[in-house]
Short mmCIF file of C-alpha atoms in Angstrom, two decimals:
data_model
loop_
_atom_site.label_atom_id
_atom_site.label_comp_id
_atom_site.label_asym_id
_atom_site.label_seq_id
_atom_site.Cartn_x
_atom_site.Cartn_y
_atom_site.Cartn_z
CA MET A 256 1.34 -7.26 -2.82
CA ALA A 257 0.01 -7.23 0.70
CA ASN A 258 -3.61 -6.60 1.49
CA GLU A 259 -4.16 -3.03 2.55
CA HIS A 260 -6.87 -1.02 4.21
CA THR A 261 -7.35 2.65 4.90
CA ALA A 262 -5.75 3.85 8.11
CA ASP A 263 -7.85 3.69 11.23
CA PRO A 264 -7.99 7.20 12.72
CA VAL A 265 -7.55 5.84 16.25
CA GLY A 266 -4.06 6.55 17.58
CA GLY A 267 -1.91 4.36 19.81
CA SER A 268 -0.31 2.11 17.20
CA THR A 269 3.29 2.33 16.05
CA TYR A 270 4.15 2.62 12.35
CA LEU A 271 6.88 3.18 9.84
CA ILE A 272 5.46 5.57 7.25
CA HIS A 273 6.71 5.57 3.69
CA SER A 274 5.12 8.75 2.35
CA TYR A 275 6.06 8.14 -1.31
CA GLU A 276 3.98 4.96 -1.28
CA HIS A 277 1.31 6.49 1.01
CA ARG A 278 1.67 3.35 3.10
CA ALA A 279 2.19 2.73 6.80
CA TYR A 280 3.87 -0.43 8.04
CA PRO A 281 2.65 -1.46 11.51
CA LEU A 282 5.30 -2.42 14.05
CA SER A 283 4.63 -5.27 16.44
CA PRO A 284 6.22 -5.53 19.88
CA SER A 285 6.29 -9.32 19.49
CA ARG A 286 7.97 -9.61 16.07
CA PRO A 287 10.77 -7.68 14.33
CA LEU A 288 10.07 -5.97 11.00
CA THR A 289 12.78 -6.86 8.46
CA ILE A 290 13.83 -4.72 5.51
CA GLY A 291 16.15 -5.75 2.68
CA ARG A 292 16.61 -7.08 -0.82
CA ASP A 293 15.76 -10.68 0.12
CA ALA A 294 12.24 -11.88 -0.74
CA ALA A 295 11.92 -13.22 2.84
CA CYS A 296 12.02 -9.67 4.26
CA ASP A 297 8.80 -8.00 5.40
CA ILE A 298 9.61 -5.00 3.21
CA MET A 299 11.54 -5.91 0.09
CA VAL A 300 13.65 -3.16 -1.49
CA ASN A 301 15.00 -4.36 -4.84
CA GLU A 302 17.84 -1.89 -5.21
CA VAL A 303 21.52 -2.46 -5.94
CA PHE A 304 22.84 -0.70 -2.81
CA VAL A 305 20.52 -2.48 -0.37
CA SER A 306 21.78 -5.56 1.47
CA ARG A 307 19.74 -8.77 1.42
CA HIS A 308 19.03 -8.30 5.14
CA HIS A 309 19.58 -4.57 5.50
CA ALA A 310 17.81 -3.52 8.71
CA GLU A 311 15.41 -4.65 11.42
CA VAL A 312 13.11 -2.71 13.70
CA ARG A 313 12.56 -4.45 17.03
CA ALA A 314 10.83 -3.63 20.29
CA ASP A 315 12.59 -4.06 23.63
CA GLU A 316 10.95 -5.32 26.82
CA ASN A 317 9.71 -1.78 27.61
CA GLY A 318 7.95 -1.45 24.24
CA ARG A 319 10.49 1.03 22.80
CA PHE A 320 11.52 0.41 19.20
CA THR A 321 15.10 0.26 17.95
CA VAL A 322 16.50 0.14 14.41
CA TYR A 323 19.26 -2.44 13.92
CA PRO A 324 21.47 -2.09 10.83
CA THR A 325 22.07 -5.70 9.76
CA GLY A 326 23.51 -5.22 6.28
CA SER A 327 26.89 -4.43 4.80
CA THR A 328 25.69 -1.16 3.26
CA PRO A 329 24.77 1.87 5.37
CA THR A 330 21.43 2.54 7.00
CA ILE A 331 20.89 6.27 7.41
CA LEU A 332 19.15 7.52 10.60
CA ASN A 333 18.27 11.23 10.70
CA ASP A 334 20.73 11.89 7.84
CA LEU A 335 23.66 10.10 9.53
CA PRO A 336 24.93 6.58 8.75
CA ILE A 337 24.63 4.15 11.66
CA ASP A 338 26.51 0.95 12.38
CA ALA A 339 24.98 0.08 15.77
CA PRO A 340 21.42 -0.25 17.11
CA ASN A 341 19.71 3.10 17.70
CA PRO A 342 16.44 3.78 19.54
CA LEU A 343 13.68 5.39 17.49
CA HIS A 344 11.87 8.52 18.68
CA GLU A 345 8.77 10.21 17.31
CA GLY A 346 9.51 11.70 13.88
CA ASP A 347 12.87 9.97 13.38
CA THR A 348 13.61 9.13 9.76
CA PHE A 349 15.76 6.34 8.46
CA THR A 350 16.65 5.46 4.90
CA VAL A 351 17.18 2.07 3.27
CA GLY A 352 18.24 2.53 -0.35
CA THR A 353 15.89 5.21 -1.67
CA MET A 354 13.07 4.34 0.75
CA LYS A 355 12.73 6.88 3.54
CA PHE A 356 10.70 5.82 6.57
CA VAL A 357 9.30 8.00 9.34
CA PHE A 358 8.75 6.47 12.78
CA THR A 359 5.50 7.50 14.46
CA GLN A 360 3.27 6.53 17.35
CA LYS A 361 0.75 9.27 16.57
CA ARG A 362 -2.31 9.26 14.32
CA LEU A 363 -1.68 8.45 10.70
CA PRO A 364 -2.31 11.06 7.99
CA VAL A 365 -5.66 10.91 6.21
CA ALA A 366 -5.93 8.32 3.39
CA MET A 367 -2.75 6.52 4.44
CA ALA A 368 -2.94 2.81 3.50
CA VAL A 369 -1.85 0.40 6.19
CA ALA A 370 0.04 -2.68 5.03
CA GLU A 371 -1.43 -5.82 6.57
CA PRO A 372 1.02 -7.53 8.92
CA VAL A 373 2.34 -10.84 7.65
CA ALA A 374 1.12 -13.86 9.62
CA GLU A 375 3.96 -16.21 8.73
CA PRO A 376 7.59 -15.10 8.72
CA GLY A 377 9.48 -15.42 5.47
CA PHE A 378 6.75 -13.97 3.25
CA ARG A 379 7.29 -10.40 2.15
CA ALA A 380 4.63 -7.83 2.96
CA SER A 381 5.44 -5.39 0.21
CA GLY A 382 8.13 -4.44 -2.20
CA VAL A 383 9.51 -1.65 -4.24
CA ASP A 384 9.03 -3.95 -7.26
CA ASP A 385 5.30 -3.22 -6.98
CA ARG A 386 5.79 0.42 -7.91
CA ARG A 387 9.16 0.88 -9.65
CA PRO A 388 11.06 -1.09 -12.26
CA THR A 389 14.45 -2.54 -11.42
CA LEU A 390 17.36 -0.31 -12.39
CA THR A 391 18.08 -0.89 -16.08
CA PHE A 392 20.45 0.50 -18.66
CA PRO A 393 19.74 1.44 -22.31
CA LEU A 394 19.17 -1.60 -24.51
CA GLN A 395 19.88 -3.96 -21.60
CA GLY A 396 19.20 -7.55 -22.62
CA THR A 397 18.90 -6.67 -26.31
CA THR A 398 22.47 -5.74 -27.24
CA LYS A 399 24.12 -9.07 -26.47
CA GLN A 400 23.35 -12.55 -27.72
CA ASN A 401 25.75 -15.31 -26.75
CA GLY A 402 28.57 -12.80 -26.28
CA LYS A 403 28.17 -11.19 -29.74
CA SER A 404 26.64 -7.81 -30.37
CA THR A 405 23.27 -7.80 -32.11
CA VAL A 406 24.49 -4.98 -34.35
CA TRP A 407 27.37 -7.09 -35.61
CA ILE A 408 25.06 -10.03 -36.29
CA VAL A 409 22.68 -7.83 -38.30
CA MET A 410 25.60 -6.31 -40.22
CA ALA A 411 26.96 -9.78 -41.01
CA ILE A 412 23.54 -10.90 -42.33
CA VAL A 413 23.26 -7.78 -44.49
CA LEU A 414 26.79 -8.35 -45.81
CA VAL A 415 25.99 -11.97 -46.73
CA VAL A 416 22.79 -10.90 -48.52
CA VAL A 417 24.66 -8.18 -50.46
CA MET A 418 27.38 -10.68 -51.43
CA LEU A 419 24.74 -13.17 -52.64
CA VAL A 420 23.05 -10.49 -54.76
CA ILE A 421 26.39 -9.46 -56.26
CA TYR A 422 27.29 -13.12 -56.89
CA GLN A 423 23.99 -13.53 -58.84
CA PHE A 424 25.02 -10.83 -61.30
CA ILE A 425 28.59 -12.04 -61.88
#
């Protein structure tokens, strides 16, 4: 998990806020912020419906930020799916999987943690794995062993034991 510090009350910086995590991700005009399922993304979202390289937020030469959908699954901006780059304005929200981000250039809310920017590209800054388990199903990983059901294996063992006990008395 990335190093974090409490938000500096001074305004003027640009952030993506993820309120569920109480974390703000700083945006840099010199480097895009990548979001996706791949571990090389700045924000890793380990969810089934998120592409490996799902979206990027980049600054143009005027310092305005734009969200670029780069994945095969939809990125939702202000409750509408997008398939082309869209400029971000104060208060815009966009969703990647179940993570909803708010774009802001204003002061951060009190007690908001700021994710440290990553110095070297290819190392993820944060991930959903840090706070939620991967989607699982009941008894996943315990019901199958080499293609056979565990229940059938246990029943077969019990049947063999019962047959051996019966054979002892015959």
